[in-house]
Short mmCIF file of C-alpha atoms and ligand atoms in Angstrom, two decimals:
data_model
loop_
_atom_site.label_atom_id
_atom_site.label_comp_id
_atom_site.label_asym_id
_atom_site.label_seq_id
_atom_site.Cartn_x
_atom_site.Cartn_y
_atom_site.Cartn_z
CA MET G 1 -97.77 -34.45 188.78
CA ALA G 2 -94.14 -33.61 188.10
CA THR G 3 -93.14 -30.92 185.60
CA LEU G 4 -90.01 -31.05 183.47
CA PHE G 5 -88.72 -27.66 182.33
CA THR G 6 -86.35 -28.52 179.53
CA GLY G 7 -84.48 -27.23 176.49
CA ILE G 8 -82.83 -24.62 178.72
CA LYS G 9 -79.80 -23.12 176.94
CA GLN G 10 -78.12 -22.06 180.18
CA LEU G 11 -79.18 -22.92 183.71
CA LEU G 12 -77.57 -21.06 186.60
CA THR G 13 -78.01 -23.32 189.62
CA PHE G 14 -75.77 -21.54 192.15
CA ALA G 15 -75.24 -25.04 193.53
CA GLY G 16 -72.96 -24.99 196.56
CA ASP G 17 -73.12 -24.69 200.32
CA LEU G 18 -76.40 -23.56 201.80
CA SER G 19 -74.79 -20.38 203.11
CA PRO G 20 -74.36 -16.76 202.00
CA ARG G 21 -71.76 -16.45 199.25
CA ALA G 22 -68.76 -14.18 199.74
CA GLY G 23 -65.64 -13.26 197.78
CA ALA G 24 -64.83 -15.46 194.77
CA ALA G 25 -67.75 -17.78 195.63
CA MET G 26 -70.08 -15.01 194.40
CA ARG G 27 -68.81 -15.71 190.89
CA GLU G 28 -69.62 -19.44 190.96
CA THR G 29 -72.87 -19.68 189.05
CA GLY G 30 -73.08 -23.46 188.71
CA LEU G 31 -73.70 -23.01 184.99
CA VAL G 32 -75.17 -25.99 183.09
CA LYS G 33 -75.68 -25.81 179.33
CA ASN G 34 -78.53 -27.68 177.58
CA ALA G 35 -80.21 -28.23 180.90
CA ALA G 36 -83.47 -29.28 182.51
CA VAL G 37 -85.16 -28.84 185.88
CA LEU G 38 -87.58 -31.40 187.26
CA VAL G 39 -90.10 -30.23 189.79
CA GLU G 40 -92.70 -31.99 191.92
CA GLY G 41 -94.86 -30.90 194.83
CA GLY G 42 -93.41 -27.41 194.71
CA VAL G 43 -89.88 -28.72 195.22
CA ILE G 44 -86.89 -29.16 192.90
CA GLU G 45 -86.34 -32.89 192.30
CA ALA G 46 -83.45 -32.67 189.86
CA ALA G 47 -81.53 -30.01 187.95
CA GLY G 48 -78.66 -30.41 185.54
CA PRO G 49 -77.82 -31.66 182.04
CA ARG G 50 -80.97 -32.40 180.05
CA ALA G 51 -80.07 -36.05 179.38
CA ALA G 52 -79.30 -36.79 183.03
CA VAL G 53 -82.49 -35.17 184.34
CA ALA G 54 -84.54 -37.05 181.71
CA ARG G 55 -83.41 -40.33 183.30
CA HIS G 56 -84.94 -39.43 186.67
CA ARG G 57 -87.78 -41.82 187.60
CA LEU G 58 -90.29 -38.93 187.78
CA ALA G 59 -89.30 -37.52 184.37
CA LYS G 60 -91.07 -40.23 182.35
CA LYS G 61 -94.58 -39.17 183.38
CA ALA G 62 -93.85 -35.50 183.88
CA ARG G 63 -95.60 -32.70 182.04
CA VAL G 64 -92.94 -31.32 179.69
CA VAL G 65 -92.43 -27.58 179.23
CA GLU G 66 -89.89 -26.69 176.52
CA THR G 67 -88.67 -23.34 177.72
CA GLY G 68 -85.48 -22.57 175.79
CA GLY G 69 -83.62 -19.51 177.04
CA ILE G 70 -81.99 -18.95 180.41
CA CYS G 71 -83.15 -20.33 183.75
CA LEU G 72 -82.25 -18.82 187.10
CA PRO G 73 -83.48 -19.15 190.66
CA GLY G 74 -86.37 -16.65 190.94
CA PHE G 75 -85.09 -13.26 192.09
CA VAL G 76 -85.30 -12.69 195.84
CA ASP G 77 -85.88 -8.96 196.35
CA SER G 78 -84.83 -8.46 199.97
CA HIS G 79 -85.75 -4.76 200.32
CA THR G 80 -88.98 -3.12 199.17
CA HIS G 81 -91.48 -0.56 200.41
CA MET G 82 -94.21 -2.04 198.26
CA VAL G 83 -97.14 -0.77 200.33
CA PHE G 84 -97.91 2.87 199.60
CA ALA G 85 -101.10 4.57 198.55
CA GLU G 86 -99.86 7.12 196.02
CA PRO G 87 -96.80 7.89 193.91
CA ARG G 88 -94.87 11.01 194.96
CA LEU G 89 -94.97 12.97 191.75
CA LYS G 90 -94.36 16.31 193.45
CA ASP G 91 -91.06 15.01 194.84
CA PHE G 92 -90.22 13.80 191.34
CA SER G 93 -90.85 17.21 189.80
CA MET G 94 -88.78 18.90 192.53
CA ARG G 95 -85.96 16.45 191.92
CA THR G 96 -85.97 17.04 188.18
CA ALA G 97 -85.69 20.75 189.01
CA GLY G 98 -82.53 20.00 191.00
CA ALA G 99 -83.72 19.53 194.61
CA THR G 100 -81.81 17.06 196.80
CA TYR G 101 -83.23 14.39 199.16
CA GLN G 102 -82.74 16.74 202.12
CA GLN G 103 -84.24 19.76 200.30
CA ILE G 104 -87.32 17.74 199.35
CA LYS G 105 -87.71 16.65 202.99
CA ALA G 106 -87.37 20.26 204.20
CA ALA G 107 -90.12 21.31 201.75
CA GLY G 108 -92.56 18.81 203.26
CA GLY G 109 -91.92 15.99 200.77
CA GLY G 110 -90.11 12.72 201.39
CA ILE G 111 -91.25 9.87 203.62
CA ILE G 112 -93.64 12.01 205.70
CA SER G 113 -95.56 13.09 202.61
CA SER G 114 -96.62 9.46 202.08
CA ILE G 115 -98.33 9.08 205.46
CA GLY G 116 -101.53 11.06 204.80
CA ALA G 117 -102.80 8.82 202.02
CA VAL G 118 -101.65 5.63 203.77
CA ARG G 119 -103.44 6.57 206.98
CA GLY G 120 -106.57 7.31 204.97
CA GLN G 121 -106.57 4.10 202.95
CA ALA G 122 -108.67 1.15 204.14
CA LEU G 123 -107.08 -2.27 204.64
CA LYS G 124 -108.88 -4.01 201.79
CA PRO G 125 -107.89 -1.64 198.95
CA MET G 126 -104.39 -1.49 200.42
CA ALA G 127 -104.02 -5.28 200.19
CA ALA G 128 -105.55 -5.32 196.69
CA GLN G 129 -103.16 -2.60 195.52
CA LEU G 130 -100.23 -4.54 196.96
CA ALA G 131 -101.33 -7.70 195.11
CA ARG G 132 -101.52 -5.74 191.83
CA ARG G 133 -97.98 -4.50 192.40
CA ALA G 134 -96.85 -8.02 193.26
CA ALA G 135 -97.99 -9.14 189.78
CA ARG G 136 -95.46 -6.74 188.24
CA PHE G 137 -92.66 -8.26 190.30
CA LEU G 138 -93.67 -11.76 189.19
CA GLU G 139 -93.69 -10.65 185.53
CA CYS G 140 -90.07 -9.60 185.92
CA GLY G 141 -88.91 -12.88 187.48
CA THR G 142 -89.10 -12.08 191.19
CA THR G 143 -90.57 -14.92 193.26
CA THR G 144 -89.99 -13.61 196.80
CA ALA G 145 -90.02 -10.06 198.15
CA GLU G 146 -89.62 -8.42 201.50
CA VAL G 147 -92.21 -5.68 202.20
CA LYS G 148 -91.76 -2.92 204.76
CA SER G 149 -94.28 -0.84 206.63
CA GLY G 150 -93.12 2.68 207.46
CA TYR G 151 -95.61 5.05 205.85
CA GLY G 152 -98.18 4.85 208.65
CA LEU G 153 -96.03 5.87 211.62
CA SER G 154 -98.85 5.34 214.12
CA LEU G 155 -99.99 2.16 215.85
CA ASP G 156 -103.10 1.69 213.72
CA SER G 157 -101.61 2.48 210.37
CA GLU G 158 -98.35 0.58 210.85
CA LEU G 159 -100.32 -2.52 211.85
CA LYS G 160 -102.69 -1.89 208.93
CA MET G 161 -99.75 -1.93 206.50
CA LEU G 162 -98.51 -5.23 207.95
CA ARG G 163 -102.02 -6.70 207.84
CA ALA G 164 -102.20 -5.64 204.18
CA VAL G 165 -99.12 -7.78 203.57
CA ARG G 166 -100.75 -10.67 205.43
CA ASP G 167 -103.97 -10.32 203.41
CA ALA G 168 -102.21 -9.81 200.08
CA LYS G 169 -100.57 -13.21 200.52
CA LYS G 170 -103.98 -14.71 199.75
CA LEU G 171 -104.22 -12.64 196.55
CA THR G 172 -100.81 -13.22 194.97
CA PRO G 173 -98.40 -16.12 194.56
CA LEU G 174 -95.46 -13.76 195.18
CA GLU G 175 -94.00 -14.77 198.54
CA LEU G 176 -94.05 -11.73 200.82
CA LEU G 177 -91.99 -11.33 204.00
CA PRO G 178 -93.15 -8.43 206.18
CA THR G 179 -90.88 -5.98 207.99
CA LEU G 180 -91.94 -3.48 210.64
CA LEU G 181 -90.35 -0.13 209.70
CA ALA G 182 -92.24 2.09 212.16
CA ALA G 183 -88.84 3.71 212.84
CA HIS G 184 -88.70 5.16 209.32
CA SER G 185 -89.13 8.84 210.22
CA VAL G 186 -90.59 10.93 213.05
CA PRO G 187 -94.26 11.74 212.29
CA PRO G 188 -95.38 15.39 212.57
CA GLU G 189 -97.36 14.88 215.79
CA PHE G 190 -94.07 14.20 217.63
CA ASN G 191 -92.60 17.57 216.55
CA GLY G 192 -89.21 16.17 215.66
CA ASP G 193 -88.75 14.39 219.00
CA ALA G 194 -87.16 11.16 217.73
CA ARG G 195 -86.54 9.77 221.21
CA LYS G 196 -90.15 10.23 222.27
CA TYR G 197 -91.44 8.67 219.05
CA LEU G 198 -89.08 5.71 219.34
CA ASP G 199 -90.22 5.17 222.94
CA TYR G 200 -93.79 5.06 221.61
CA VAL G 201 -92.82 2.63 218.84
CA THR G 202 -91.02 0.43 221.37
CA ALA G 203 -93.83 0.48 223.90
CA GLU G 204 -96.84 0.29 221.58
CA ILE G 205 -96.11 -0.83 218.02
CA LEU G 206 -93.26 -3.31 218.34
CA PRO G 207 -94.86 -5.58 220.96
CA LYS G 208 -98.19 -5.68 219.10
CA ALA G 209 -96.58 -6.46 215.74
CA ALA G 210 -94.57 -9.21 217.44
CA ALA G 211 -97.50 -10.63 219.42
CA GLU G 212 -99.72 -10.80 216.33
CA LYS G 213 -96.81 -12.24 214.33
CA LEU G 214 -97.34 -9.57 211.70
CA ALA G 215 -93.65 -9.08 210.92
CA VAL G 216 -90.58 -11.23 210.48
CA PHE G 217 -88.10 -8.34 210.62
CA ALA G 218 -87.76 -4.94 212.29
CA ASP G 219 -85.95 -2.15 210.45
CA ILE G 220 -84.90 1.41 211.31
CA PHE G 221 -83.62 4.35 209.25
CA CYS G 222 -80.35 5.37 210.89
CA GLU G 223 -79.45 8.78 209.47
CA LYS G 224 -79.03 12.41 210.53
CA GLY G 225 -82.50 13.85 211.01
CA TYR G 226 -84.00 10.38 211.52
CA PHE G 227 -82.60 8.00 214.21
CA THR G 228 -79.14 7.83 215.81
CA PRO G 229 -76.78 4.83 215.95
CA GLU G 230 -77.38 4.53 219.72
CA GLN G 231 -81.15 4.49 219.21
CA THR G 232 -80.67 2.00 216.40
CA THR G 233 -78.77 -0.57 218.47
CA ALA G 234 -81.13 -0.30 221.44
CA TYR G 235 -84.23 -0.50 219.26
CA LEU G 236 -83.02 -3.45 217.21
CA LYS G 237 -81.94 -5.35 220.34
CA GLU G 238 -85.41 -4.91 221.77
CA ALA G 239 -86.93 -6.06 218.45
CA ALA G 240 -84.72 -9.15 218.50
CA ARG G 241 -85.77 -9.87 222.09
CA LEU G 242 -89.38 -9.90 220.87
CA GLY G 243 -88.52 -12.27 218.03
CA LEU G 244 -88.15 -9.85 215.09
CA ARG G 245 -84.90 -10.16 213.16
CA PRO G 246 -83.04 -6.84 212.89
CA LYS G 247 -82.38 -5.00 209.64
CA VAL G 248 -81.14 -1.46 209.17
CA HIS G 249 -81.20 1.34 206.57
CA SER G 250 -77.70 2.66 207.05
CA GLU G 251 -74.99 4.81 205.48
CA GLN G 252 -77.40 5.89 202.73
CA LEU G 253 -76.80 9.64 202.81
CA SER G 254 -73.72 9.93 205.03
CA ASN G 255 -71.36 7.89 207.18
CA TYR G 256 -73.30 8.00 210.42
CA GLY G 257 -72.66 4.69 212.18
CA GLY G 258 -75.86 2.80 211.40
CA THR G 259 -74.08 -0.15 209.83
CA ARG G 260 -71.97 -0.75 212.93
CA ALA G 261 -75.01 -0.15 215.13
CA GLY G 262 -76.96 -2.72 213.14
CA ALA G 263 -74.12 -5.24 213.16
CA ALA G 264 -73.84 -4.82 216.95
CA ALA G 265 -77.51 -5.76 217.26
CA GLY G 266 -77.07 -8.82 215.01
CA ALA G 267 -78.70 -7.37 211.89
CA VAL G 268 -79.27 -9.96 209.19
CA SER G 269 -78.61 -7.23 206.62
CA ALA G 270 -77.44 -3.62 206.53
CA ASP G 271 -79.04 -1.93 203.54
CA HIS G 272 -77.81 0.83 201.18
CA ALA G 273 -74.18 0.95 202.44
CA ASP G 274 -73.33 3.84 200.11
CA HIS G 275 -71.04 5.57 202.58
CA VAL G 276 -69.42 2.64 204.39
CA TYR G 277 -65.76 2.87 205.47
CA ALA G 278 -63.33 0.09 206.34
CA GLU G 279 -64.55 -0.20 209.94
CA ASP G 280 -68.17 -0.54 208.84
CA ILE G 281 -67.21 -3.23 206.34
CA ALA G 282 -65.22 -5.11 208.99
CA ALA G 283 -68.16 -4.90 211.40
CA MET G 284 -70.49 -6.43 208.79
CA ARG G 285 -68.05 -9.21 207.96
CA ASP G 286 -67.42 -10.03 211.63
CA ALA G 287 -71.12 -10.03 212.56
CA GLY G 288 -72.19 -12.04 209.49
CA THR G 289 -74.34 -9.12 208.34
CA ILE G 290 -75.14 -9.10 204.62
CA ALA G 291 -74.71 -5.85 202.68
CA ALA G 292 -77.93 -5.33 200.73
CA LEU G 293 -77.11 -2.83 198.01
CA LEU G 294 -79.84 -0.77 196.35
CA PRO G 295 -78.11 0.96 193.44
CA ALA G 296 -81.31 1.62 191.48
CA SER G 297 -82.11 4.23 194.15
CA ASN G 298 -78.75 5.95 193.55
CA TYR G 299 -79.54 5.93 189.84
CA TYR G 300 -83.00 7.38 190.41
CA LEU G 301 -81.73 10.08 192.79
CA GLY G 302 -79.24 11.09 190.09
CA LEU G 303 -76.27 10.48 192.38
CA ASN G 304 -72.71 10.05 191.18
CA LYS G 305 -71.87 7.90 194.17
CA PHE G 306 -72.77 4.21 194.22
CA PRO G 307 -72.25 1.57 196.92
CA PRO G 308 -68.66 0.22 196.99
CA ALA G 309 -69.48 -3.33 195.93
CA ARG G 310 -65.89 -4.18 194.94
CA GLU G 311 -64.54 -3.27 198.37
CA LEU G 312 -67.31 -5.20 200.14
CA ILE G 313 -66.71 -8.29 198.02
CA ALA G 314 -62.92 -8.04 198.42
CA GLU G 315 -63.34 -7.86 202.20
CA GLY G 316 -65.52 -10.98 202.27
CA VAL G 317 -68.92 -9.42 203.00
CA PRO G 318 -71.74 -11.29 201.22
CA VAL G 319 -73.46 -8.76 198.97
CA ALA G 320 -77.17 -8.88 198.07
CA LEU G 321 -78.96 -6.70 195.52
CA ALA G 322 -82.55 -5.47 195.91
CA THR G 323 -84.80 -2.91 194.25
CA ASP G 324 -85.76 -0.69 197.23
CA PHE G 325 -89.04 -0.25 195.33
CA ASN G 326 -90.71 2.76 196.98
CA PRO G 327 -92.59 5.93 195.98
CA GLY G 328 -89.78 8.36 196.82
CA THR G 329 -86.31 7.13 195.98
CA CYS G 330 -86.85 4.13 193.69
CA PRO G 331 -90.10 3.49 191.83
CA CYS G 332 -88.62 0.39 190.11
CA TRP G 333 -89.78 -3.21 190.63
CA ASN G 334 -87.58 -4.84 187.99
CA MET G 335 -84.57 -6.72 189.39
CA GLN G 336 -83.16 -6.93 185.85
CA PHE G 337 -82.63 -3.18 185.93
CA VAL G 338 -80.87 -3.54 189.29
CA LEU G 339 -78.48 -6.07 187.67
CA SER G 340 -77.67 -3.53 184.99
CA VAL G 341 -76.95 -0.70 187.44
CA ALA G 342 -74.90 -2.98 189.70
CA CYS G 343 -72.69 -3.98 186.76
CA THR G 344 -72.39 -0.57 185.12
CA HIS G 345 -72.09 1.62 188.24
CA CYS G 346 -70.80 -0.68 191.01
CA ALA G 347 -68.37 -2.71 188.85
CA MET G 348 -69.98 -5.99 189.85
CA THR G 349 -69.57 -8.82 187.36
CA PRO G 350 -72.77 -10.27 185.89
CA GLU G 351 -72.04 -13.46 187.85
CA GLU G 352 -71.76 -11.56 191.14
CA ALA G 353 -74.86 -9.50 190.40
CA LEU G 354 -76.93 -12.60 189.66
CA CYS G 355 -75.68 -14.31 192.83
CA ALA G 356 -76.52 -11.16 194.82
CA ALA G 357 -80.04 -11.05 193.36
CA THR G 358 -80.82 -14.69 194.12
CA VAL G 359 -78.81 -16.72 196.68
CA ASN G 360 -77.60 -13.78 198.74
CA GLY G 361 -80.99 -12.06 198.50
CA ALA G 362 -82.47 -15.17 200.06
CA TRP G 363 -79.88 -15.10 202.85
CA ALA G 364 -80.60 -11.41 203.45
CA LEU G 365 -84.08 -12.69 204.35
CA GLY G 366 -82.78 -15.68 206.32
CA ILE G 367 -84.38 -18.14 203.88
CA GLY G 368 -81.39 -19.28 201.85
CA ASP G 369 -81.84 -22.80 203.16
CA ARG G 370 -85.11 -23.12 201.21
CA CYS G 371 -84.84 -20.86 198.16
CA GLY G 372 -82.46 -18.74 196.08
CA ALA G 373 -80.72 -21.61 194.26
CA VAL G 374 -81.72 -24.41 191.89
CA ILE G 375 -80.73 -27.31 194.13
CA PRO G 376 -82.74 -30.52 194.68
CA GLY G 377 -84.79 -30.23 197.85
CA LEU G 378 -85.20 -26.45 197.63
CA GLN G 379 -88.42 -24.64 196.73
CA ALA G 380 -89.10 -24.72 192.97
CA ASP G 381 -88.88 -20.94 192.45
CA LEU G 382 -87.59 -20.34 188.93
CA ALA G 383 -87.35 -17.52 186.42
CA PHE G 384 -86.83 -18.02 182.68
CA PHE G 385 -85.58 -15.40 180.26
CA ASP G 386 -85.55 -14.96 176.47
CA ALA G 387 -81.78 -14.87 175.98
CA ASP G 388 -78.91 -17.02 174.73
CA ASP G 389 -76.37 -16.04 177.36
CA TYR G 390 -77.03 -15.16 181.02
CA ARG G 391 -74.91 -12.02 180.72
CA GLU G 392 -77.61 -10.55 178.48
CA LEU G 393 -79.75 -10.12 181.60
CA ALA G 394 -77.39 -7.43 182.85
CA TYR G 395 -76.37 -6.21 179.39
CA TYR G 396 -79.75 -5.17 178.00
CA PHE G 397 -81.52 -2.70 180.24
CA GLY G 398 -84.81 -0.93 180.59
CA GLY G 399 -86.88 -3.86 179.42
CA ASN G 400 -88.21 -7.14 180.70
CA GLN G 401 -86.64 -10.31 179.29
CA CYS G 402 -88.54 -12.65 181.63
CA SER G 403 -90.62 -15.18 179.71
CA LEU G 404 -91.83 -17.50 182.48
CA THR G 405 -91.98 -17.38 186.27
CA VAL G 406 -92.49 -20.45 188.43
CA LYS G 407 -93.37 -20.24 192.11
CA LYS G 408 -93.30 -23.41 194.20
CA GLY G 409 -93.51 -25.42 191.00
CA ARG G 410 -96.49 -23.56 189.55
CA ILE G 411 -96.35 -21.29 186.49
CA VAL G 412 -97.42 -17.90 187.80
CA HIS G 413 -96.44 -15.78 184.80
CA ALA G 414 -96.01 -16.64 181.14
CA LYS G 415 -95.24 -13.99 178.55
CA LYS G 416 -97.99 -13.80 175.96
O1 NIG O 501 -84.75 3.11 201.25
N1 NIG O 501 -84.18 5.69 203.35
C1 NIG O 501 -85.26 5.45 203.73
N2 NIG O 501 -86.23 4.82 203.08
C2 NIG O 501 -86.39 4.68 201.68
C3 NIG O 501 -87.01 5.87 201.09
C4 NIG O 501 -88.44 5.82 201.25
C5 NIG O 501 -89.15 7.01 200.69
O2 NIG O 501 -88.55 8.00 200.28
O3 NIG O 501 -90.37 6.92 200.69
C6 NIG O 501 -85.14 4.22 200.99
O4 NIG O 501 -84.56 4.92 200.16
FE1 FE O 502 -85.53 1.39 201.74
#
């Protein structure tokens, strides 16, 4: 049976080409006032002015849901580390006392301090915990999220994290796309030998994750003290050869060359991009690599520096926004907060931020041809908000304005 979501004050369709949006196109929201969206079989049948949609042949017998408010494509969160066993409260206390990312790492905190509990957690509770977290994303209007491994850093526990994503898919309607991030940090048993660890990842973990089809993407943290640009290109090329699409954590803490290394390997997105220079930006644009910005992590780390969104947009790089939800640098699952930080600290317009959180987020996951916009034929992934004007989504912050979330045509969250 079809469903008609109607009485929408403002619908942002992002109608346009099925391609990543760059430059001025990021500001084209496809706004329709007094709108409706007609959905059947998990797919958008029609979207536009209420009166026009009401004339559609399926509208007559449709179930009618009077939503009011604002309707957007469901948020596509293209960068999360949603599988972890425990929060890192010790890191948090150190940070509030003034310690930096590098100082926390040197004191035994950071990424490595998450591996003990992850290695010790069984698959079933890990998947159940992930599904509980997924519910929080859905409540905030996110309908698709990428999920990285990277806190196991051994064959068994990296595969366990990816299997948890696979199993959680049966427990939550949030669409989850898994990424192998075994190259997140060098685990203690390798005594700081990044080359040796990466050889192990390449020989043991990567082929198994690919053969079992446990991951869609492969990611690597390219940074001083982690993995070099040369290692990054070689590793990502090997991942691509095995069928995993490359992604990279790059230019987060310094300008180190990871963005260019990722672009050279055909990365679908280069993430963070805090310290990119002109040549990194040109490399992304020329390779068709999306810049996935994660400004909520800059906020949380108390940094004054934020990713240069204006420069990236001016140079024609499609920009996506994601949470980076993780236990160390960004314990935030709410894309609405990311909109706020992007507008207030990266000088993005609300229109650009919303495009980056939906259409371009979908392209950062290579799925923009089936979701991320409210266009007939695409997946019916929608998020509704209690507001009169879409700019309120970036204007108010710290709360959750989402009233209704629809995944593949089904209501998966409704505010009580
Ligand atoms: O995106 N930079 C590397 N990875 C994460 C941090 C993960 C963690 O601290 O646990 C990030 O910020
Ligand atoms: Fe990350």
